[in-house]
PDB file of N, CA, C and O in Angstrom:
ATOM      1  N   MET A  48     -38.358  62.947  69.423  1.00 60.00           N
ATOM      2  CA  MET A  48     -37.900  61.703  68.848  1.00 60.00           C
ATOM      3  C   MET A  48     -38.504  61.945  67.292  1.00 60.00           C
ATOM      4  O   MET A  48     -39.566  62.646  67.188  1.00 60.00           O
ATOM      5  N   SER A  49     -37.772  61.500  66.486  1.00 80.00           N
ATOM      6  CA  SER A  49     -38.256  61.944  65.238  1.00 80.00           C
ATOM      7  C   SER A  49     -39.468  60.595  64.454  1.00 80.00           C
ATOM      8  O   SER A  49     -39.613  60.054  65.127  1.00 80.00           O
ATOM      9  N   PHE A  50     -40.025  61.152  63.501  1.00 79.00           N
ATOM     10  CA  PHE A  50     -41.082  60.438  63.107  1.00 79.00           C
ATOM     11  C   PHE A  50     -40.840  58.977  62.971  1.00 79.00           C
ATOM     12  O   PHE A  50     -41.533  57.859  63.501  1.00 79.00           O
ATOM     13  N   LEU A  51     -39.576  58.795  62.224  1.00 93.00           N
ATOM     14  CA  LEU A  51     -39.175  57.363  61.784  1.00 93.00           C
ATOM     15  C   LEU A  51     -38.981  56.636  63.200  1.00 93.00           C
ATOM     16  O   LEU A  51     -39.329  55.446  63.195  1.00 93.00           O
ATOM     17  N   ILE A  52     -38.345  57.150  64.337  1.00 95.00           N
ATOM     18  CA  ILE A  52     -38.158  56.485  65.559  1.00 95.00           C
ATOM     19  C   ILE A  52     -39.380  56.237  66.016  1.00 95.00           C
ATOM     20  O   ILE A  52     -39.622  55.151  66.501  1.00 95.00           O
ATOM     21  N   GLN A  53     -40.289  57.011  66.127  1.00 96.00           N
ATOM     22  CA  GLN A  53     -41.642  56.848  66.717  1.00 96.00           C
ATOM     23  C   GLN A  53     -42.387  55.935  65.889  1.00 96.00           C
ATOM     24  O   GLN A  53     -42.985  54.915  66.995  1.00 96.00           O
ATOM     25  N   ASP A  54     -42.477  55.853  64.714  1.00 96.00           N
ATOM     26  CA  ASP A  54     -42.837  54.785  64.294  1.00 96.00           C
ATOM     27  C   ASP A  54     -42.408  53.400  64.473  1.00 96.00           C
ATOM     28  O   ASP A  54     -43.221  52.381  64.899  1.00 96.00           O
ATOM     29  N   ALA A  55     -41.060  53.170  64.438  1.00 97.00           N
ATOM     30  CA  ALA A  55     -40.706  51.954  64.805  1.00 97.00           C
ATOM     31  C   ALA A  55     -40.874  51.630  66.422  1.00 97.00           C
ATOM     32  O   ALA A  55     -41.094  50.524  66.761  1.00 97.00           O
ATOM     33  N   ASN A  56     -40.598  52.528  67.335  1.00 97.00           N
ATOM     34  CA  ASN A  56     -41.350  52.259  68.699  1.00 97.00           C
ATOM     35  C   ASN A  56     -42.569  52.050  68.661  1.00 97.00           C
ATOM     36  O   ASN A  56     -42.765  50.950  69.649  1.00 97.00           O
ATOM     37  N   ASP A  57     -43.508  52.592  68.083  1.00 97.00           N
ATOM     38  CA  ASP A  57     -45.029  52.099  68.246  1.00 97.00           C
ATOM     39  C   ASP A  57     -45.099  50.519  67.669  1.00 97.00           C
ATOM     40  O   ASP A  57     -45.766  49.897  68.142  1.00 97.00           O
ATOM     41  N   PHE A  58     -44.440  50.290  66.428  1.00 97.00           N
ATOM     42  CA  PHE A  58     -44.351  48.925  66.009  1.00 97.00           C
ATOM     43  C   PHE A  58     -43.671  48.175  67.101  1.00 97.00           C
ATOM     44  O   PHE A  58     -44.493  46.844  66.995  1.00 97.00           O
ATOM     45  N   LEU A  59     -42.649  48.319  67.651  1.00 98.00           N
ATOM     46  CA  LEU A  59     -42.139  47.290  68.838  1.00 98.00           C
ATOM     47  C   LEU A  59     -43.127  47.378  70.004  1.00 98.00           C
ATOM     48  O   LEU A  59     -43.391  46.116  70.403  1.00 98.00           O
ATOM     49  N   ASN A  60     -43.907  48.267  70.368  1.00 98.00           N
ATOM     50  CA  ASN A  60     -44.756  48.056  71.375  1.00 98.00           C
ATOM     51  C   ASN A  60     -45.983  47.306  71.092  1.00 98.00           C
ATOM     52  O   ASN A  60     -46.532  46.749  71.771  1.00 98.00           O
ATOM     53  N   ILE A  61     -46.488  47.649  69.626  1.00 98.00           N
ATOM     54  CA  ILE A  61     -47.454  46.981  69.321  1.00 98.00           C
ATOM     55  C   ILE A  61     -47.243  45.390  69.152  1.00 98.00           C
ATOM     56  O   ILE A  61     -48.233  44.323  69.411  1.00 98.00           O
ATOM     57  N   ASN A  62     -45.944  45.088  69.045  1.00 98.00           N
ATOM     58  CA  ASN A  62     -45.669  43.831  68.650  1.00 98.00           C
ATOM     59  C   ASN A  62     -44.913  43.050  69.763  1.00 98.00           C
ATOM     60  O   ASN A  62     -43.889  42.324  69.594  1.00 98.00           O
ATOM     61  N   LYS A  63     -45.194  43.509  71.025  1.00 98.00           N
ATOM     62  CA  LYS A  63     -44.066  43.363  72.212  1.00 98.00           C
ATOM     63  C   LYS A  63     -44.009  41.692  72.442  1.00 98.00           C
ATOM     64  O   LYS A  63     -42.910  41.320  72.689  1.00 98.00           O
ATOM     65  N   GLU A  64     -45.091  40.853  72.178  1.00 98.00           N
ATOM     66  CA  GLU A  64     -45.137  39.490  72.465  1.00 98.00           C
ATOM     67  C   GLU A  64     -43.922  38.799  71.285  1.00 98.00           C
ATOM     68  O   GLU A  64     -43.177  37.988  71.534  1.00 98.00           O
ATOM     69  N   LEU A  65     -44.095  39.449  70.096  1.00 97.00           N
ATOM     70  CA  LEU A  65     -43.429  38.774  69.177  1.00 97.00           C
ATOM     71  C   LEU A  65     -41.804  39.313  69.557  1.00 97.00           C
ATOM     72  O   LEU A  65     -40.757  38.617  69.221  1.00 97.00           O
ATOM     73  N   LEU A  66     -41.619  40.504  70.073  1.00 97.00           N
ATOM     74  CA  LEU A  66     -40.118  40.758  70.388  1.00 97.00           C
ATOM     75  C   LEU A  66     -39.737  40.131  71.450  1.00 97.00           C
ATOM     76  O   LEU A  66     -38.616  39.721  71.241  1.00 97.00           O
ATOM     77  N   ASP A  67     -40.602  39.817  72.434  1.00 97.00           N
ATOM     78  CA  ASP A  67     -40.025  38.761  73.513  1.00 97.00           C
ATOM     79  C   ASP A  67     -39.737  37.398  73.052  1.00 97.00           C
ATOM     80  O   ASP A  67     -38.714  36.781  73.457  1.00 97.00           O
ATOM     81  N   GLU A  68     -40.650  36.915  72.060  1.00 97.00           N
ATOM     82  CA  GLU A  68     -40.592  35.667  71.350  1.00 97.00           C
ATOM     83  C   GLU A  68     -39.024  35.519  70.598  1.00 97.00           C
ATOM     84  O   GLU A  68     -38.280  34.876  70.804  1.00 97.00           O
ATOM     85  N   MET A  69     -38.766  36.820  69.939  1.00 96.00           N
ATOM     86  CA  MET A  69     -37.390  37.073  69.164  1.00 96.00           C
ATOM     87  C   MET A  69     -36.105  36.969  70.135  1.00 96.00           C
ATOM     88  O   MET A  69     -35.532  36.153  69.942  1.00 96.00           O
ATOM     89  N   ASN A  70     -36.428  37.890  71.257  1.00 94.00           N
ATOM     90  CA  ASN A  70     -35.136  37.771  71.970  1.00 94.00           C
ATOM     91  C   ASN A  70     -35.161  36.533  72.663  1.00 94.00           C
ATOM     92  O   ASN A  70     -33.942  36.353  72.962  1.00 94.00           O
ATOM     93  N   ARG A  71     -36.077  35.708  72.998  1.00 95.00           N
ATOM     94  CA  ARG A  71     -35.909  34.483  73.707  1.00 95.00           C
ATOM     95  C   ARG A  71     -35.196  33.410  72.700  1.00 95.00           C
ATOM     96  O   ARG A  71     -34.373  32.793  73.083  1.00 95.00           O
ATOM     97  N   TYR A  72     -35.768  33.472  71.198  1.00 95.00           N
ATOM     98  CA  TYR A  72     -35.064  32.746  70.363  1.00 95.00           C
ATOM     99  C   TYR A  72     -33.674  32.760  70.177  1.00 95.00           C
ATOM    100  O   TYR A  72     -32.898  31.972  70.245  1.00 95.00           O
ATOM    101  N   TYR A  73     -33.120  34.141  70.093  1.00 92.00           N
ATOM    102  CA  TYR A  73     -31.890  34.373  69.806  1.00 92.00           C
ATOM    103  C   TYR A  73     -31.001  34.151  71.322  1.00 92.00           C
ATOM    104  O   TYR A  73     -29.958  33.672  71.303  1.00 92.00           O
ATOM    105  N   GLU A  74     -31.675  34.294  72.336  1.00 92.00           N
ATOM    106  CA  GLU A  74     -30.901  33.983  73.498  1.00 92.00           C
ATOM    107  C   GLU A  74     -30.689  32.385  73.729  1.00 92.00           C
ATOM    108  O   GLU A  74     -29.821  31.849  74.327  1.00 92.00           O
ATOM    109  N   GLU A  75     -31.571  31.730  73.323  1.00 92.00           N
ATOM    110  CA  GLU A  75     -31.546  30.181  73.288  1.00 92.00           C
ATOM    111  C   GLU A  75     -30.661  29.777  72.637  1.00 92.00           C
ATOM    112  O   GLU A  75     -29.980  28.649  72.808  1.00 92.00           O
ATOM    113  N   ARG A  76     -30.207  30.458  71.624  1.00 90.00           N
ATOM    114  CA  ARG A  76     -29.150  29.940  70.574  1.00 90.00           C
ATOM    115  C   ARG A  76     -27.936  30.706  70.772  1.00 90.00           C
ATOM    116  O   ARG A  76     -26.818  30.605  70.233  1.00 90.00           O
ATOM    117  N   GLY A  77     -27.649  31.309  71.989  1.00 90.00           N
ATOM    118  CA  GLY A  77     -26.540  32.039  72.338  1.00 90.00           C
ATOM    119  C   GLY A  77     -26.220  33.062  71.628  1.00 90.00           C
ATOM    120  O   GLY A  77     -25.071  33.542  71.673  1.00 90.00           O
ATOM    121  N   GLU A  78     -27.043  33.963  70.778  1.00 85.00           N
ATOM    122  CA  GLU A  78     -26.704  35.040  69.850  1.00 85.00           C
ATOM    123  C   GLU A  78     -27.185  36.118  70.761  1.00 85.00           C
ATOM    124  O   GLU A  78     -28.411  36.620  71.090  1.00 85.00           O
ATOM    125  N   ILE A  79     -26.165  36.871  71.161  1.00 79.00           N
ATOM    126  CA  ILE A  79     -26.442  38.092  72.097  1.00 79.00           C
ATOM    127  C   ILE A  79     -26.536  39.512  71.184  1.00 79.00           C
ATOM    128  O   ILE A  79     -25.562  39.554  70.288  1.00 79.00           O
ATOM    129  N   GLN A  80     -27.497  40.114  71.457  1.00 75.00           N
ATOM    130  CA  GLN A  80     -27.703  41.285  70.797  1.00 75.00           C
ATOM    131  C   GLN A  80     -26.346  42.317  71.118  1.00 75.00           C
ATOM    132  O   GLN A  80     -26.272  42.429  72.690  1.00 75.00           O
ATOM    133  N   ASP A  81     -25.719  43.208  70.480  1.00 77.00           N
ATOM    134  CA  ASP A  81     -25.017  44.150  70.433  1.00 77.00           C
ATOM    135  C   ASP A  81     -25.482  45.110  71.697  1.00 77.00           C
ATOM    136  O   ASP A  81     -26.641  45.287  71.369  1.00 77.00           O
ATOM    137  N   GLU A  82     -24.727  45.614  72.648  1.00 84.00           N
ATOM    138  CA  GLU A  82     -25.141  46.474  73.541  1.00 84.00           C
ATOM    139  C   GLU A  82     -25.093  47.907  72.855  1.00 84.00           C
ATOM    140  O   GLU A  82     -23.949  48.324  72.445  1.00 84.00           O
ATOM    141  N   ILE A  83     -26.145  48.650  72.629  1.00 88.00           N
ATOM    142  CA  ILE A  83     -26.376  49.798  72.065  1.00 88.00           C
ATOM    143  C   ILE A  83     -26.720  50.993  73.056  1.00 88.00           C
ATOM    144  O   ILE A  83     -27.976  50.696  73.707  1.00 88.00           O
ATOM    145  N   ASN A  84     -25.783  51.996  73.217  1.00 91.00           N
ATOM    146  CA  ASN A  84     -26.119  52.741  74.343  1.00 91.00           C
ATOM    147  C   ASN A  84     -27.193  53.953  73.826  1.00 91.00           C
ATOM    148  O   ASN A  84     -27.871  54.236  74.720  1.00 91.00           O
ATOM    149  N   ASP A  85     -27.388  54.218  72.443  1.00 94.00           N
ATOM    150  CA  ASP A  85     -28.159  55.439  72.228  1.00 94.00           C
ATOM    151  C   ASP A  85     -29.696  54.763  72.013  1.00 94.00           C
ATOM    152  O   ASP A  85     -29.795  53.747  71.386  1.00 94.00           O
ATOM    153  N   ILE A  86     -30.485  55.420  72.509  1.00 92.00           N
ATOM    154  CA  ILE A  86     -31.860  54.782  72.786  1.00 92.00           C
ATOM    155  C   ILE A  86     -32.415  54.846  71.029  1.00 92.00           C
ATOM    156  O   ILE A  86     -33.041  53.734  70.862  1.00 92.00           O
ATOM    157  N   ASP A  87     -32.337  56.079  70.471  1.00 94.00           N
ATOM    158  CA  ASP A  87     -32.711  55.888  69.108  1.00 94.00           C
ATOM    159  C   ASP A  87     -32.024  54.547  68.403  1.00 94.00           C
ATOM    160  O   ASP A  87     -32.884  53.887  67.494  1.00 94.00           O
ATOM    161  N   ASP A  88     -30.698  54.475  68.356  1.00 94.00           N
ATOM    162  CA  ASP A  88     -30.136  53.428  67.518  1.00 94.00           C
ATOM    163  C   ASP A  88     -30.877  52.004  68.032  1.00 94.00           C
ATOM    164  O   ASP A  88     -30.822  51.048  67.453  1.00 94.00           O
ATOM    165  N   LYS A  89     -31.053  51.893  69.365  1.00 94.00           N
ATOM    166  CA  LYS A  89     -31.458  50.532  69.999  1.00 94.00           C
ATOM    167  C   LYS A  89     -32.781  50.372  69.296  1.00 94.00           C
ATOM    168  O   LYS A  89     -33.008  49.365  69.183  1.00 94.00           O
ATOM    169  N   THR A  90     -33.530  51.395  69.274  1.00 95.00           N
ATOM    170  CA  THR A  90     -35.032  51.095  68.811  1.00 95.00           C
ATOM    171  C   THR A  90     -34.802  50.704  67.389  1.00 95.00           C
ATOM    172  O   THR A  90     -35.580  49.855  66.944  1.00 95.00           O
ATOM    173  N   MET A  91     -34.136  51.451  66.637  1.00 95.00           N
ATOM    174  CA  MET A  91     -33.972  50.961  65.116  1.00 95.00           C
ATOM    175  C   MET A  91     -33.309  49.514  64.918  1.00 95.00           C
ATOM    176  O   MET A  91     -33.749  48.899  64.133  1.00 95.00           O
ATOM    177  N   ASN A  92     -32.469  49.297  65.684  1.00 94.00           N
ATOM    178  CA  ASN A  92     -31.760  48.008  65.720  1.00 94.00           C
ATOM    179  C   ASN A  92     -32.865  46.947  66.001  1.00 94.00           C
ATOM    180  O   ASN A  92     -33.012  45.818  65.222  1.00 94.00           O
ATOM    181  N   GLN A  93     -33.732  46.894  67.171  1.00 95.00           N
ATOM    182  CA  GLN A  93     -34.726  46.219  67.487  1.00 95.00           C
ATOM    183  C   GLN A  93     -35.560  46.026  66.175  1.00 95.00           C
ATOM    184  O   GLN A  93     -36.125  44.879  66.080  1.00 95.00           O
ATOM    185  N   TYR A  94     -36.056  47.027  65.814  1.00 97.00           N
ATOM    186  CA  TYR A  94     -37.073  47.090  64.777  1.00 97.00           C
ATOM    187  C   TYR A  94     -36.742  46.358  63.614  1.00 97.00           C
ATOM    188  O   TYR A  94     -37.426  45.522  63.102  1.00 97.00           O
ATOM    189  N   HIS A  95     -35.564  46.707  63.188  1.00 96.00           N
ATOM    190  CA  HIS A  95     -35.059  45.842  62.055  1.00 96.00           C
ATOM    191  C   HIS A  95     -34.811  44.358  62.378  1.00 96.00           C
ATOM    192  O   HIS A  95     -35.281  43.593  61.246  1.00 96.00           O
ATOM    193  N   ARG A  96     -34.316  44.031  63.544  1.00 96.00           N
ATOM    194  CA  ARG A  96     -34.323  42.683  63.734  1.00 96.00           C
ATOM    195  C   ARG A  96     -35.355  41.835  63.918  1.00 96.00           C
ATOM    196  O   ARG A  96     -35.609  40.850  63.406  1.00 96.00           O
ATOM    197  N   LEU A  97     -36.553  42.950  64.422  1.00 98.00           N
ATOM    198  CA  LEU A  97     -38.029  42.005  64.568  1.00 98.00           C
ATOM    199  C   LEU A  97     -38.640  41.663  63.248  1.00 98.00           C
ATOM    200  O   LEU A  97     -38.974  40.972  62.917  1.00 98.00           O
ATOM    201  N   LYS A  98     -38.416  42.903  62.329  1.00 97.00           N
ATOM    202  CA  LYS A  98     -38.906  42.733  60.886  1.00 97.00           C
ATOM    203  C   LYS A  98     -38.231  41.442  60.209  1.00 97.00           C
ATOM    204  O   LYS A  98     -38.931  40.710  59.553  1.00 97.00           O
ATOM    205  N   THR A  99     -36.802  41.496  60.367  1.00 97.00           N
ATOM    206  CA  THR A  99     -36.194  40.181  59.865  1.00 97.00           C
ATOM    207  C   THR A  99     -36.681  38.917  60.626  1.00 97.00           C
ATOM    208  O   THR A  99     -36.996  37.868  59.597  1.00 97.00           O
ATOM    209  N   TYR A 100     -36.866  39.031  61.696  1.00 97.00           N
ATOM    210  CA  TYR A 100     -37.412  37.644  62.124  1.00 97.00           C
ATOM    211  C   TYR A 100     -38.695  37.266  61.914  1.00 97.00           C
ATOM    212  O   TYR A 100     -39.135  36.095  61.581  1.00 97.00           O
ATOM    213  N   ILE A 101     -39.753  38.366  61.639  1.00 97.00           N
ATOM    214  CA  ILE A 101     -40.976  37.949  61.423  1.00 97.00           C
ATOM    215  C   ILE A 101     -40.930  37.452  59.824  1.00 97.00           C
ATOM    216  O   ILE A 101     -41.503  36.266  59.649  1.00 97.00           O
ATOM    217  N   LEU A 102     -40.174  37.956  58.783  1.00 97.00           N
ATOM    218  CA  LEU A 102     -39.873  37.416  57.749  1.00 97.00           C
ATOM    219  C   LEU A 102     -39.396  36.129  57.813  1.00 97.00           C
ATOM    220  O   LEU A 102     -39.959  34.999  57.237  1.00 97.00           O
ATOM    221  N   GLU A 103     -38.378  35.791  58.673  1.00 96.00           N
ATOM    222  CA  GLU A 103     -37.724  34.258  58.532  1.00 96.00           C
ATOM    223  C   GLU A 103     -38.891  33.340  58.987  1.00 96.00           C
ATOM    224  O   GLU A 103     -38.829  32.271  58.658  1.00 96.00           O
ATOM    225  N   LYS A 104     -39.299  33.943  60.056  1.00 95.00           N
ATOM    226  CA  LYS A 104     -40.513  33.040  60.736  1.00 95.00           C
ATOM    227  C   LYS A 104     -41.710  32.641  59.663  1.00 95.00           C
ATOM    228  O   LYS A 104     -42.044  31.348  59.696  1.00 95.00           O
ATOM    229  N   LYS A 105     -42.161  33.428  59.155  1.00 95.00           N
ATOM    230  CA  LYS A 105     -43.145  33.290  57.950  1.00 95.00           C
ATOM    231  C   LYS A 105     -42.353  32.221  56.985  1.00 95.00           C
ATOM    232  O   LYS A 105     -43.517  31.573  56.171  1.00 95.00           O
ATOM    233  N   MET A 106     -41.292  32.604  56.742  1.00 95.00           N
ATOM    234  CA  MET A 106     -40.692  31.519  55.448  1.00 95.00           C
ATOM    235  C   MET A 106     -40.175  30.304  56.010  1.00 95.00           C
ATOM    236  O   MET A 106     -39.846  29.409  55.039  1.00 95.00           O
ATOM    237  N   GLY A 107     -40.471  30.113  57.289  1.00 94.00           N
ATOM    238  CA  GLY A 107     -39.986  28.843  57.933  1.00 94.00           C
ATOM    239  C   GLY A 107     -38.604  28.672  57.876  1.00 94.00           C
ATOM    240  O   GLY A 107     -37.942  27.408  58.055  1.00 94.00           O
ATOM    241  N   LEU A 108     -37.728  29.793  58.119  1.00 93.00           N
ATOM    242  CA  LEU A 108     -36.429  29.774  58.041  1.00 93.00           C
ATOM    243  C   LEU A 108     -35.761  29.521  59.260  1.00 93.00           C
ATOM    244  O   LEU A 108     -34.235  29.496  59.737  1.00 93.00           O
ATOM    245  N   LEU A 109     -36.334  29.813  60.619  1.00 91.00           N
ATOM    246  CA  LEU A 109     -35.895  29.706  61.818  1.00 91.00           C
ATOM    247  C   LEU A 109     -35.832  28.371  62.268  1.00 91.00           C
ATOM    248  O   LEU A 109     -36.759  27.296  61.842  1.00 91.00           O
ATOM    249  N   SER A 110     -34.432  27.988  62.646  1.00 81.00           N
ATOM    250  CA  SER A 110     -34.431  26.481  63.154  1.00 81.00           C
ATOM    251  C   SER A 110     -35.379  26.204  64.540  1.00 81.00           C
ATOM    252  O   SER A 110     -35.668  27.134  65.442  1.00 81.00           O
ATOM    253  N   GLY A 111     -35.872  24.907  64.597  1.00 69.00           N
ATOM    254  CA  GLY A 111     -36.700  24.940  65.640  1.00 69.00           C
ATOM    255  C   GLY A 111     -38.142  25.436  65.410  1.00 69.00           C
ATOM    256  O   GLY A 111     -38.726  25.668  66.576  1.00 69.00           O
ATOM    257  N   ASN A 112     -38.468  25.986  64.391  1.00 48.00           N
ATOM    258  CA  ASN A 112     -39.793  26.809  64.081  1.00 48.00           C
ATOM    259  C   ASN A 112     -41.003  25.729  64.418  1.00 48.00           C
ATOM    260  O   ASN A 112     -40.891  24.733  64.083  1.00 48.00           O
ATOM    261  N   LYS A 113     -41.861  26.394  65.425  1.00 47.00           N
ATOM    262  CA  LYS A 113     -43.032  25.753  65.725  1.00 47.00           C
ATOM    263  C   LYS A 113     -44.125  25.950  64.578  1.00 47.00           C
ATOM    264  O   LYS A 113     -44.360  26.659  63.973  1.00 47.00           O
TER     265      LYS A 113
END
C-alpha cells in the first residue's frame, strides 16, 4: 500500500463516525456511491468524498444540516 493510500486509510479510520454519517446522508438522499472494485481506488474515492462532505458541513451547505 502506498504512503498516500495509507494516509487516506488512516484518515478514514480515525473519522469512522463521520464516514458513517456521510454514507447515511447520501443514502437518505438516494445518492448511491459508485461501486469501485479496486481497494485503493475505493479508499481514495471515500477519502475525497469525506473531505468534501466535511467542508460542505462546516460551510452549512448540506440540506437538512443539523
